[in-house]
Short mmCIF file of C-alpha atoms in Angstrom, two decimals:
data_model
loop_
_atom_site.label_atom_id
_atom_site.label_comp_id
_atom_site.label_asym_id
_atom_site.label_seq_id
_atom_site.Cartn_x
_atom_site.Cartn_y
_atom_site.Cartn_z
CA MET A 1 4.89 -27.81 -5.79
CA ILE A 2 4.77 -29.95 -2.52
CA GLU A 3 6.91 -27.21 -0.92
CA ARG A 4 5.01 -24.61 -1.67
CA GLU A 5 1.70 -26.61 -0.75
CA GLN A 6 3.48 -27.04 2.85
CA THR A 7 4.14 -23.09 3.08
CA LYS A 8 0.59 -22.57 2.11
CA LYS A 9 -0.24 -24.74 5.20
CA ASP A 10 2.37 -23.16 7.54
CA ILE A 11 0.97 -19.80 6.71
CA LYS A 12 -2.54 -20.82 7.52
CA GLU A 13 -1.68 -22.09 10.71
CA LEU A 14 0.44 -18.82 11.43
CA THR A 15 -2.72 -16.56 10.06
CA LYS A 16 -5.64 -18.28 11.44
CA ASN A 17 -6.39 -15.89 14.16
CA ASP A 18 -5.32 -12.67 11.98
CA LYS A 19 -7.63 -10.61 9.85
CA TYR A 20 -6.10 -8.26 6.87
CA SER A 21 -8.03 -4.77 6.26
CA ILE A 22 -7.14 -3.58 2.49
CA LEU A 23 -7.21 -0.45 2.51
CA LEU A 24 -8.25 1.32 -0.88
CA PRO A 25 -8.33 5.33 -1.45
CA THR A 26 -9.86 6.07 -4.67
CA TYR A 27 -10.12 9.01 -6.41
CA ASN A 28 -11.76 8.71 -10.32
CA GLU A 29 -10.92 5.45 -10.49
CA ILE A 30 -14.43 3.72 -12.26
CA GLU A 31 -12.45 1.47 -14.65
CA ASN A 32 -9.85 0.25 -12.43
CA LEU A 33 -11.61 -0.67 -9.27
CA PRO A 34 -13.77 -3.35 -10.72
CA ILE A 35 -10.24 -5.08 -11.92
CA ILE A 36 -8.22 -4.43 -8.87
CA ILE A 37 -10.93 -5.80 -6.32
CA TRP A 38 -11.52 -8.87 -8.53
CA LEU A 39 -7.59 -9.95 -8.22
CA ILE A 40 -7.50 -8.73 -4.85
CA ILE A 41 -10.36 -11.61 -3.89
CA LYS A 42 -8.92 -14.15 -6.07
CA TYR A 43 -5.31 -14.00 -4.48
CA MET A 44 -6.79 -13.77 -1.07
CA ASP A 45 -9.09 -16.74 -1.47
CA GLU A 46 -6.78 -18.82 -3.08
CA SER A 47 -4.24 -18.04 0.05
CA ASP A 48 -7.38 -18.78 2.42
CA LEU A 49 -6.82 -15.51 4.32
CA ASP A 50 -9.33 -14.08 6.67
CA TYR A 51 -9.71 -10.07 4.89
CA GLU A 52 -11.82 -7.02 4.45
CA ILE A 53 -11.42 -4.46 1.27
CA ILE A 54 -12.38 -1.20 2.57
CA VAL A 55 -12.95 1.43 -0.41
CA ILE A 56 -12.47 5.07 0.94
CA ASP A 57 -13.91 7.11 -2.13
CA ASP A 58 -12.99 11.36 -1.88
CA GLY A 59 -16.25 12.09 -4.05
CA SER A 60 -14.94 11.14 -7.35
CA PRO A 61 -16.88 12.31 -10.01
CA ASP A 62 -16.69 9.88 -12.13
CA GLY A 63 -19.01 7.75 -10.54
CA THR A 64 -16.43 5.45 -8.60
CA LEU A 65 -18.76 5.12 -5.36
CA ASP A 66 -21.69 4.00 -7.46
CA MET A 67 -19.19 0.91 -8.74
CA ALA A 68 -18.14 0.08 -5.44
CA LYS A 69 -21.56 0.01 -4.39
CA GLN A 70 -22.68 -2.39 -7.45
CA LEU A 71 -19.29 -4.56 -6.44
CA GLN A 72 -20.41 -4.28 -2.85
CA ASN A 73 -23.87 -6.12 -4.21
CA VAL A 74 -22.01 -8.80 -5.97
CA TYR A 75 -19.19 -9.80 -3.47
CA GLY A 76 -21.08 -8.94 -0.16
CA GLU A 77 -20.73 -6.31 2.88
CA ASN A 78 -18.41 -8.28 4.52
CA LYS A 79 -15.85 -8.09 2.26
CA ILE A 80 -16.25 -5.05 0.48
CA VAL A 81 -16.67 -2.02 2.77
CA LEU A 82 -17.49 1.56 1.92
CA ARG A 83 -16.18 4.28 3.61
CA PRO A 84 -16.85 7.41 1.33
CA ARG A 85 -15.84 10.69 2.19
CA GLU A 86 -17.17 13.97 0.57
CA LYS A 87 -14.20 15.35 -1.06
CA LYS A 88 -9.94 14.60 -1.46
CA LEU A 89 -8.70 15.38 2.20
CA GLY A 90 -5.16 13.52 1.78
CA LEU A 91 -3.91 10.21 1.85
CA GLY A 92 -2.85 10.41 5.83
CA THR A 93 -6.35 11.40 6.51
CA ALA A 94 -7.92 8.64 3.95
CA TYR A 95 -5.82 5.71 5.99
CA MET A 96 -6.55 7.14 9.45
CA HIS A 97 -10.31 7.30 7.88
CA GLY A 98 -9.83 3.58 6.92
CA ILE A 99 -8.35 2.42 10.16
CA LYS A 100 -11.02 3.64 12.49
CA HIS A 101 -13.79 0.82 10.29
CA ALA A 102 -11.08 -1.75 10.06
CA THR A 103 -11.70 -4.70 12.12
CA GLY A 104 -8.45 -6.25 11.06
CA ASN A 105 -5.26 -6.47 13.03
CA PHE A 106 -3.15 -5.90 9.89
CA ILE A 107 -3.39 -3.51 7.37
CA VAL A 108 -2.76 -3.45 3.72
CA ILE A 109 -2.11 0.03 1.75
CA MET A 110 -2.16 -0.08 -1.98
CA ASP A 111 -3.27 2.00 -5.04
CA ALA A 112 -6.73 1.24 -6.93
CA ASP A 113 -4.91 1.95 -10.09
CA LEU A 114 -3.86 -1.40 -10.85
CA SER A 115 0.12 -0.22 -10.03
CA HIS A 116 0.31 -2.42 -7.13
CA HIS A 117 -0.63 -6.30 -8.29
CA PRO A 118 -2.42 -8.27 -5.46
CA LYS A 119 -0.39 -11.44 -6.07
CA PHE A 120 2.63 -9.55 -3.92
CA ILE A 121 -0.37 -9.48 -1.15
CA PRO A 122 0.15 -13.04 0.39
CA LYS A 123 4.20 -13.04 -0.10
CA MET A 124 3.99 -9.84 1.90
CA ILE A 125 2.02 -11.64 4.64
CA GLU A 126 4.08 -14.95 4.11
CA GLN A 127 7.45 -12.76 5.34
CA GLN A 128 5.64 -10.84 8.34
CA ARG A 129 4.50 -13.90 9.86
CA TYR A 130 7.54 -16.05 9.58
CA LEU A 131 9.81 -12.84 11.09
CA ASP A 132 6.83 -11.34 13.15
CA LEU A 133 8.11 -8.12 11.52
CA ASP A 134 6.14 -4.57 11.95
CA ILE A 135 6.15 -3.66 8.25
CA VAL A 136 6.59 -5.18 5.02
CA SER A 137 7.01 -2.86 2.22
CA GLY A 138 6.67 -3.82 -1.65
CA THR A 139 9.82 -2.45 -3.49
CA ARG A 140 10.51 -1.75 -6.72
CA TYR A 141 14.75 -1.28 -5.99
CA ALA A 142 15.54 -4.74 -4.59
CA GLN A 143 16.51 -7.46 -6.85
CA GLY A 144 13.33 -8.85 -8.60
CA GLY A 145 11.41 -5.64 -8.31
CA GLY A 146 11.07 -3.28 -11.55
CA VAL A 147 9.10 -0.77 -13.07
CA TYR A 148 6.82 -1.12 -16.33
CA GLY A 149 5.50 1.99 -18.28
CA TRP A 150 7.41 4.13 -17.30
CA ASP A 151 9.29 6.63 -19.76
CA PHE A 152 13.10 7.25 -19.42
CA LYS A 153 12.47 10.58 -17.76
CA ARG A 154 10.24 9.17 -14.83
CA LYS A 155 12.75 6.82 -14.55
CA LEU A 156 15.24 8.96 -14.17
CA ILE A 157 13.87 11.15 -11.70
CA SER A 158 12.58 8.16 -9.53
CA ARG A 159 16.08 6.54 -9.09
CA GLY A 160 17.25 10.24 -8.50
CA ALA A 161 15.06 10.94 -5.58
CA ASN A 162 15.38 7.42 -4.40
CA PHE A 163 19.40 7.81 -4.52
CA LEU A 164 19.04 11.09 -2.40
CA THR A 165 16.75 9.35 -0.14
CA GLN A 166 19.29 6.89 0.76
CA LEU A 167 22.02 8.95 0.96
CA LEU A 168 20.64 11.60 3.20
CA LEU A 169 18.23 9.73 5.00
CA ARG A 170 19.63 6.15 5.43
CA PRO A 171 16.42 4.58 6.03
CA GLY A 172 17.20 0.83 6.29
CA ALA A 173 14.74 0.19 3.22
CA SER A 174 15.59 0.57 -0.59
CA ASP A 175 12.28 2.09 -1.56
CA LEU A 176 10.70 4.76 0.54
CA THR A 177 7.85 6.60 -1.65
CA GLY A 178 6.24 3.10 -2.47
CA SER A 179 2.81 2.99 -1.17
CA PHE A 180 2.40 -0.77 -1.09
CA ARG A 181 2.71 -1.79 2.25
CA LEU A 182 1.59 -4.24 4.93
CA TYR A 183 1.48 -2.87 8.82
CA LYS A 184 0.45 -4.20 12.24
CA LYS A 185 -2.27 -2.04 12.79
CA ASP A 186 -1.31 -0.44 15.92
CA VAL A 187 2.05 0.67 14.21
CA LEU A 188 0.22 1.87 11.36
CA GLU A 189 -2.15 4.34 13.64
CA LYS A 190 1.14 5.33 15.55
CA LEU A 191 3.11 6.28 12.38
CA ILE A 192 0.18 8.22 10.88
CA GLN A 193 0.09 10.04 13.89
CA SER A 194 3.58 11.00 14.06
CA CYS A 195 3.54 11.79 10.18
CA ILE A 196 2.86 15.78 9.30
CA SER A 197 4.01 15.59 5.72
CA LYS A 198 1.31 15.21 2.99
CA GLY A 199 0.76 13.91 -0.80
CA TYR A 200 3.97 12.03 -2.14
CA VAL A 201 6.20 12.51 0.70
CA PHE A 202 4.10 11.14 3.15
CA GLN A 203 4.82 7.53 2.20
CA MET A 204 8.75 8.77 2.72
CA GLU A 205 8.14 9.93 6.04
CA MET A 206 6.29 6.72 7.62
CA ILE A 207 9.45 4.67 6.74
CA VAL A 208 11.53 7.23 8.37
CA ARG A 209 9.58 7.41 11.31
CA ALA A 210 9.17 3.87 11.66
CA ARG A 211 13.09 3.48 11.59
CA GLN A 212 12.91 6.03 14.76
CA PHE A 213 10.33 3.91 16.68
CA LYS A 214 12.69 1.32 16.17
CA TYR A 215 10.09 -0.81 14.09
CA THR A 216 11.39 -3.76 12.11
CA ILE A 217 10.60 -3.44 8.15
CA GLY A 218 10.65 -6.25 5.82
CA GLU A 219 10.72 -6.03 2.05
CA VAL A 220 9.54 -7.90 -0.68
CA PRO A 221 9.98 -6.98 -4.49
CA ILE A 222 7.37 -6.10 -6.74
CA THR A 223 6.71 -5.09 -10.26
CA PHE A 224 5.32 -1.52 -10.51
CA VAL A 225 3.35 -0.82 -13.50
CA ASP A 226 1.93 2.33 -14.66
CA ARG A 227 -2.10 2.83 -14.43
CA LEU A 228 -3.83 1.67 -17.51
CA TYR A 229 -6.83 3.96 -17.17
CA GLY A 230 -7.17 7.50 -15.97
CA GLU A 231 -4.74 10.09 -15.16
CA SER A 232 -1.68 9.78 -13.44
CA LYS A 233 -2.12 11.70 -10.09
CA LEU A 234 1.75 12.57 -9.79
CA GLY A 235 2.00 16.36 -11.05
CA GLY A 236 4.66 18.69 -11.51
CA SER A 237 4.76 20.20 -8.31
CA GLU A 238 5.49 17.12 -6.82
CA ILE A 239 9.27 17.26 -7.79
CA PHE A 240 9.46 20.48 -5.61
CA GLN A 241 7.52 18.83 -2.28
CA PHE A 242 9.42 15.87 -2.58
CA ALA A 243 12.50 18.10 -2.13
CA LYS A 244 11.30 20.18 0.35
CA GLY A 245 10.27 16.99 2.26
CA LEU A 246 13.47 15.49 1.70
CA LEU A 247 15.24 18.49 3.36
CA TYR A 248 12.57 18.61 6.23
CA LEU A 249 13.21 15.03 7.16
CA PHE A 250 17.23 15.18 6.66
CA ALA A 251 17.36 18.53 9.15
CA THR A 252 14.33 16.59 11.59
CA THR A 253 15.96 12.96 12.09
#
């Protein structure tokens, strides 16, 4: 307990001049948004970190943006920043849109569907600050990490995809398709500008490009939980797109 309190003081000193902009791209997340925002605020406040949550809603027909406005009224405009768009334009452009409005010098990207637990954010920040890393990635595949709520078939596909990626690209990271990461702001801007992939392959290309630019990457084991509400955005065509993207990256890196 005493050691943990000392660690908390050390991190507070290291991060005293830092601010963390947490980007939440959303589409039909009306049930999940209040929970994920409550959890983010709980763990960021407990760690005494300076932060903002930027909600980038892509024209959700289920009322996600209206829910976000209600949450903004509850928590304040300094904590909840709304930057909606008219329609779905892709994950990469959502991040770029969020970065333009981010006032932090660090960016956290994560899913709004409760598959990424905010309790891991302070651990990512702790590792980044102690080692001065450019990127810290949440990994399902390192010791201590895992996946819950997936059937055997989906686990097999995920493991197989990760194995092929490691075999062909040798990226120096154990989880390339995960979307729970902490970046230095300027690093994320450069990576997004250098990537051409979209959808499922986008996160993988980000790590591959990071290796090319010789950015330093750390990993924090996370437990990934399949979404509780709403439908998964991973469709059957994603497997084909992944294979196509993997071959492209293998041929060009």
